[in-house]
Structures are given as C-alpha cells and as structure tokens.
Amino acid sequence: MRILDRSVYVGPSLYAHFPVIRLELDLGELEAWPTGRLGNAYIDALAAALPGLAEHGCSYQQPGGFFRRMREDEGTWLGHVLEHVAIELQNLAGEAVTFGKTRGAGPPGVYTVIYEYEQRDEGIAAGELGLRLLCSLLPEAIRPAGAVPEGWSWPTARDEFIRFAQRRALGPSTAALVRAAKDRGIPWLRLNDQSLVQLGHGRYQQRIQATVTGRTPHIAVELASDKEETNKILATLGLPVPRQELVQSESQAVRAAQRIGFPVVTKPYNGNHGRGISIRLTSDAEVAQGFLLAREHSRSVIVETFLEGDDHRLLVVNGELVAATRRTPGHVVGDGTHDIAQLVDIVNQDPRRGVGHEKVLTRLELDAQARKMLDRAGLRADSVAAAGQVVYLRSTANLSTGGTATDVTDVIHPDNREMAERAVRAIGLDVGGVDFLSKNITESYRKIGGGICEVNAAPGFRMHVAPSEGTPREVAVPVIEMLFPPGTPARVPIAAVTGTNGKTTTARMLAHVSKMAGFTPGLTTTDGVYINGQRTVQGDMTGPVSARMVLADPQIDIAVLETARGGLLRAGMGVNEVNVGAVLNVQADHLGLKGIDTLEQLAEVKRVVVEVATDCAVLNADEPLVLKMSGYTEAKNICYVTTNPHHALVREHIRAGGRACALEEGVNGQMIALYDRGSQIPLLWTHLIPATLEGRALHNVQNAMFAAAMAFSLGIKLDAIRQGLRTFDSTFFQAPGRMNVFNEHPFKVLFDYGHNAHAVAAMANLARQLDVTGRRIVVLAGPGDRRDEDLVAIAQAVAGRFDHYICRRDDNLRDRAPDEVPRIMLRALQAAGVPTKAIEVIPDEQEAIDAALRMGAPGDLLLVFADALVRSWKQITKFKPAGASPARANPDAVAPSPADAAPVPSARTPAAPAADAPGADFSLEGLIRDERGVRLAPEIED
C-alpha cells in the first residue's frame, strides 16, 4: 500500500469548494483484503488507536456508522479507511474537518482518496501517519515491507503529530480573530507560517499578528514590553502598582528585595507567558535563585513587591473592557489516597486537557519547575497529599502551563473595570491585557487594595473564549468591529475568467475597462501579474498563488483573475468565491493530461469558476457544454453571451428579464447590445473597437462582449465600458501574442500565440478576411505535450487557406523528437490535400520565422504562430528586408529583459539556449517562480 501521487488544493476545485488533499493510493495486494476479511481484531485495534472514529457516521450519517460499514460482510477497502483516519487525526490535533470521499481511480487496487484539511503540512502529515498506522495494525504476513520503521510507537507518533500540527496551526487568539472575521464575511489570507494574517482584500485590508493589529502603535508595544517604564507611567497616573526595581546581578537583586521588603517577586524584564517568574520569595537565598531563573530569559531582572490575591487578566479592546478572567496555577487536589504523580495522571484524563493549545486546557507536567514547587512545599512526586490539600505545580497561572481560567466579567467591580481601561489607554494599546492581583475582584481596589503587575501587548484570548468555568466571551468580535466598523468594505470586486481560448485578451480588456473607470486593477495572466497596468511578476501566473498575490496588494480595489485549466487541476482556485465568473468556451486542448481525456471532463474543470460566482455567471450561449453550466451556479444572475441574434434560449431569457450580451446587425454594422431587466442597452459598434480590426476579428468581438458583460455585472458604468473598449487595441504592448499586427515591412505580419485548433482556426479565418494582394504564408506549430490528434487538428485548421506553410516546433520538446511535431503536421497537411511543394519543415522557431520573413514580398500576409513571444516579436520588428532600410522602431515593442539583450540569432546562427536549459545564465532576484514552480524565463510559457 503506497501513495502514488498527491495534490493539495488550496481553494475551489473539481473535488470541493474548500481546501482538500487528493491522494492516488495503490493498495497493491491489500486490494484482496477489505476490512471484512481483516476481521474484528483489526477493526478493534483501529478503534483503540483512534477512539474518535466512533463518531464518524460515514454513509449511515450517524455516530458509529463508519465502524458499522467496516464490520459489514465485505466491509470496505483500506483507501476508504485512510480517508477517515486522515480526517480523525486532524480532529485530534484540534481541526474541525469532516469532508472526505474515496473512489476507484481506474486500475484495480488504485483509489482516489479526497479529504479536507485546514493546514497544508498538517493535512499531508495526517495522510502519511494514517497510512503508517493502518499498516502497523495489519497482520505481519500481509504488512507491506518497510511500511513501519523498527521501534515505531503509535502513542509517540500521535503526540509528535499533534505538536507538529500545533506548531503550524494558527494560535488560539489568531484563530478566534479569523473565525470572527469569517462570521462577518471578511476574507482572510495567511501571510506566513506563524500568525501574520491579512483580513480583507487589497486596499481594504487590515493585518494582525496574534492580537497585535496593524493599528497597534509600535511605541505602545515597546512600552508594554518595558515593565519598569510601564510601572512608572501607571504610578504617575495614580494607578495601583507594586514597588519595583531593575537589577542586573544577584547582589543587586538581594539588596533591592531588602529595600522593598519581603516577600518579593522576581521576573524577567521583558519576558512573557509567565516564563522565569518566581513569587513569594522570603529570603536572600530565594531571591538569588529567582534572579538566576529570570536571567535565563532576560539580561535584566525586575524585583517587585509581592501582592496578595488572585491573578486576574482584564482584557481591554478599543478602550473598553470586554472580558475579565481569574486564573489559577496548575495544581492537583489531594484525596488522601493517591500520590501526586497519580493525581496528575487523573487530572490529565480530563477530555478538555490536551497537548499545548490542542484543547481548552493544557496537560499538567511533572517537570523540573513542578518538582521545584513540590520541594518548596516539602513534597515529592510520590507524596500522598491530605484530602482537600491544594498542591500547586506552577507559580504562575498561565493556561499554557496547565492553569485554569474562570470568567468573572459579569461580577468585576466598576472601579476595577475603569482602572484596567485607564491602564491600557495610558500605554496606548488598542488591544491590551492587564494582569491584576486582587483578593476579591468584586470589590474596589480602592477599598481592599491590589495592584497591576503588568500590561500586556498581544494578550492571549484562549482563557476568555474557552474558560474552564464561566461564560465564554466573544472577545475577537470587538477587535474585528474596531478594524472593520459596520458598513465599511473588506472585499474588492473579483472577476474570474476561464476558457480554452480568449481568456487572456478578455482579462486584459476587463482590467483596462476597470482602469478607465477609475479603479486600480490587479490582473493575473499567462504572462504575469499586473498592478494598475504595470507588470510586477513575469511568467505564467494563472493559478492560486498569483490570485493571492494580487489580493494581498494594498493598492488594488478590483481583481481580474485569468484562471487556467492547469492551475485548477494542480491546486484549485486562489479564492473561495468571486463576484463574476465567466466561461468563454471549451475546446479540445490539453486533453490526455492529468486525467482529463474528454471535452465533458474539461468542461467540468472549467465549471468551477461559475460554481463559486456569487453575483453573476457569464456564459457562452453558443457552446452547448458552456450553456449547461447554468445549472451548476448559485449566482444571483446569469448573463448569456451570444453572437447569434436568433438564439431561442437567450431570447426567452431576455423576455424573462434576464441579463444577456448579444451581437446584433444594424445599418452601420454590428452592434454589441446588453439586455437587463427587460431593457435593451446598445453599447458599441464592433468596428469602433480597435482590437477587432474593424469588426473582422470575430473572436475578439466575442472577447469584447465578454469583457463588456463582466464589467456591466461588476457595476462599472456604461460610458467607462465604452471608453475602455474603444481604447484597447491588439498591440504587442497591450496584448502580447494576441493578434498583434506589424505593418512596417513591405508585407503585413499577423503574430499570435494560438496553440490549439480552435485558436488557430480563428486566426486563419481572420487571415482570409483581410485584403491581401499577394500570398498568404503561415508559420505553424503545436506544443509537444498535445496528443497527435490535436496536432493533426491544428494542421487541418489551416489546410487550404494559405499559399505556403512552414512547420516548426517549440523550444521545449516536451519529450518529443526534435522534428516530430513538424513532421506530424506535414503529414496532416498532405492528407488534407496541400501540395508537398507548398510545405516546408524548419524545426527551429527562429529559423522558421526568419525563412518566412525572407520569403515575404510586397502585398503578402505572414501569419506567425509563436511560442517565445518576446524573442519572436523582436525578430519580426528588427528584420531588414533585402534592399530595404530597417523597420521603424515599433512603439509597441517591449523593452528587452536582461535575457533578451543578446542579438536575435539568424537562420545561420545557432540559437541561444532557452533560459531554463542546461548552461543558460538567467536569474531573477529572489528566484521568482511561476505557478507550476518553474523558474521564470523571459518568455511566456504555456
């Protein structure tokens, strides 16, 4: 039994609309051993290892259902069992995950196992540990060799996993804030492996790190960390504080204690979590020992008056006290029978206690500090305490060391409430915790005394949201209301566009329209990430990493996400929902890769974009597979796009008050018209959109219609939509590799990135519509990872439409022979009736383009399908026809990147190695990588 493949989906995917992990699991010989055959002994051993599985309902949807399924006559297979074990292991670590499903993956014994996760590394580790546990319980005769290491222990591995998970999980305070934000519908992004979290998107974002917010003054945190200075400031305001002195040596500590008067407390100058604190010190020797303990955590040590009373934490948010808790140090209560070690074991059986922050309470530990406390009380671990005797194992009441918390918010005296609020305001914190000692919190400190030990920046929330006793307090809610007052925005509008062809151009059009409307757009495309029109990252950026990159940018107030098939299959979407989702088309491309073999399967992948749309799903009504997606969206509106003015379904949709974008014939040409709530809105004549080449480029007409429909659905004004479309052209600068035209040679060059039959056919149709007095020449290729039939279809899309054909390959062979792709296309063109004399095979891209350029004559049209876009465009613009002066500098040419600075090789010059080829010299600061983890070359990658 082994894992063949693993995919981690960070957002909506083919399998779920939330994060899941997919395992491809091969049971091998264990396919013949379902749980029914393994028997009750195996099932009982699993139940003993993970008792929580008894709560899993499985298909019976009630507790005990999973074990019932395992005990049926045949039982279930171990792939299904692993799904439940991976979920339960995460539950054990404190994560509330429940979803999973397991299906056969085709070959016998191979299963697709899907399960939900909260933290990526924890989810992966849960699958691996679950597999090892299941193998360890198998009879030795059928246990896979090497599956269980020598000396492996389940209890040890379980506890190590819990600690591993907790180190990576959000802390209790951060998790409480994230939950409160989610309850308000505020999106969040985790920015590092610790507790740095972004709440909200783009320009509306706020950041938190634990309970420090982006609004917490740095000077206030510094003051709170300086216990001596805090003490002075509070004393100046007349607030109750103990007398204290700062010391740097044992002798200074002893003399300070003598001046202050015993008993005293020693604590680190800038410590936290109760570390290094010693209380009720009554002699010089104890003070010296306390100094040494505190010195382990800080170079300077504070000696202060010991105040009698219970330890209270008073939490103040935005100037108001929101919770008060009495804290009790970790302890056991004697019963006259059990020794202290046994009492610790009994207390730790409380299901509320766990490892670290796993549960409401933390397990007690008989460690060195606990033994020191016992020594001070004249006890040992094997001592039997008298019935009712309280034996403390810690001097401080922190929950992280086994302490307990009792909520006292409803009974705190008003004077004590006001005192805490004044103290936090005096330090300047927006969120602060006051440690206050009082014999009775219900009475005023003015009457019975008491004192503030310290004021804490980043106070923990666990004791308040999950006290051992008393009412839990939703203390994270006022923090969120402080950061996002009711009515203030937290989200930016998000539009996601997918499809086989046209998505890059459509996304660019929409981003341009939004910029014309006054927005600051963030755009992800196949050639990079753009912020307000400036490219910030180069490469194929159409997956979840780039989506989160855009949403984390503090400038943007609208996001346009090109969402590609590869990213959806690899890691899902980068956002849980979008305002507008659009599917342009579903055509044969990338079939045979990653388990997607049919158009129907490809449509199911692309459908995810509209499944998570909330406001509007924009669908191509002219494609049946896309039209069917209307049944899978819960968006408030569906907007159909059609170039057929007689489309029956769209007509009925419009008459019912639905939204649509249609292409209509008029006296002056073709008009793009919007329909909504029974109104017709004439938008723009197609010949006025530069990117359509006066309406001839029908594929760009359709792209403009989608951009208009999406912009309208985002609430962008009509005049801004018109202005945006009228100022968006198909220059290389604005849309590299998308129907770029170069007119500076005696012949015209059309330049495009088309790499599937649908895209190639659209460009071939355009080439036939343009007025050409000479020949039509095409430079043709296809990616090496496409099926042979896809390459044949590309060749068939141009067959008979040109006078001369040059077949080439891409630089990246993708496991093909050097001339395999062009030879396949040669044979396809010949089979389609193209004369052999009209076909050339020139495998190298640069040599093929050079040959076409040298062949060009006045009046000719060259259609060049390119892969290395920047290099190839420069080759075209810098080409010098025989007997001609160099072409004019093209205003659309992009500035060369460092890797592009070398001269373009000619047909007689060996091509330079690709940027990621062995021996190539290319780097970017920080070694930026694209969505697939591939180092970014200066060319667009497929």
mmCIF file of N, CA, C and O in Angstrom, residues 76 202 378 522 725 844:
data_model
loop_
_atom_site.group_PDB
_atom_site.id
_atom_site.type_symbol
_atom_site.label_atom_id
_atom_site.label_comp_id
_atom_site.label_asym_id
_atom_site.label_seq_id
_atom_site.Cartn_x
_atom_site.Cartn_y
_atom_site.Cartn_z
ATOM 1 N N THR A 76 -15.190 -2.562 3.933
ATOM 2 C CA THR A 76 -14.770 -1.536 2.986
ATOM 3 C C THR A 76 -13.271 -1.659 2.777
ATOM 4 O O THR A 76 -12.586 -2.348 3.527
ATOM 5 N N GLY A 202 -6.919 43.685 -0.813
ATOM 6 C CA GLY A 202 -6.483 44.891 -1.485
ATOM 7 C C GLY A 202 -6.404 46.099 -0.571
ATOM 8 O O GLY A 202 -5.878 46.038 0.541
ATOM 9 N N GLY A 378 7.660 20.928 50.558
ATOM 10 C CA GLY A 378 8.082 19.767 51.334
ATOM 11 C C GLY A 378 7.481 18.473 50.828
ATOM 12 O O GLY A 378 7.292 17.537 51.615
ATOM 13 N N GLY A 522 -5.900 44.783 -10.194
ATOM 14 C CA GLY A 522 -4.877 43.749 -10.118
ATOM 15 C C GLY A 522 -5.259 42.673 -11.112
ATOM 16 O O GLY A 522 -6.404 42.219 -11.126
ATOM 17 N N LEU A 725 -13.263 49.826 -24.108
ATOM 18 C CA LEU A 725 -13.188 49.006 -25.316
ATOM 19 C C LEU A 725 -12.659 49.811 -26.502
ATOM 20 O O LEU A 725 -11.933 49.275 -27.352
ATOM 21 N N ASP A 844 13.449 24.623 -36.019
ATOM 22 C CA ASP A 844 13.778 25.696 -35.074
ATOM 23 C C ASP A 844 12.867 26.902 -35.289
ATOM 24 O O ASP A 844 12.667 27.355 -36.418
#
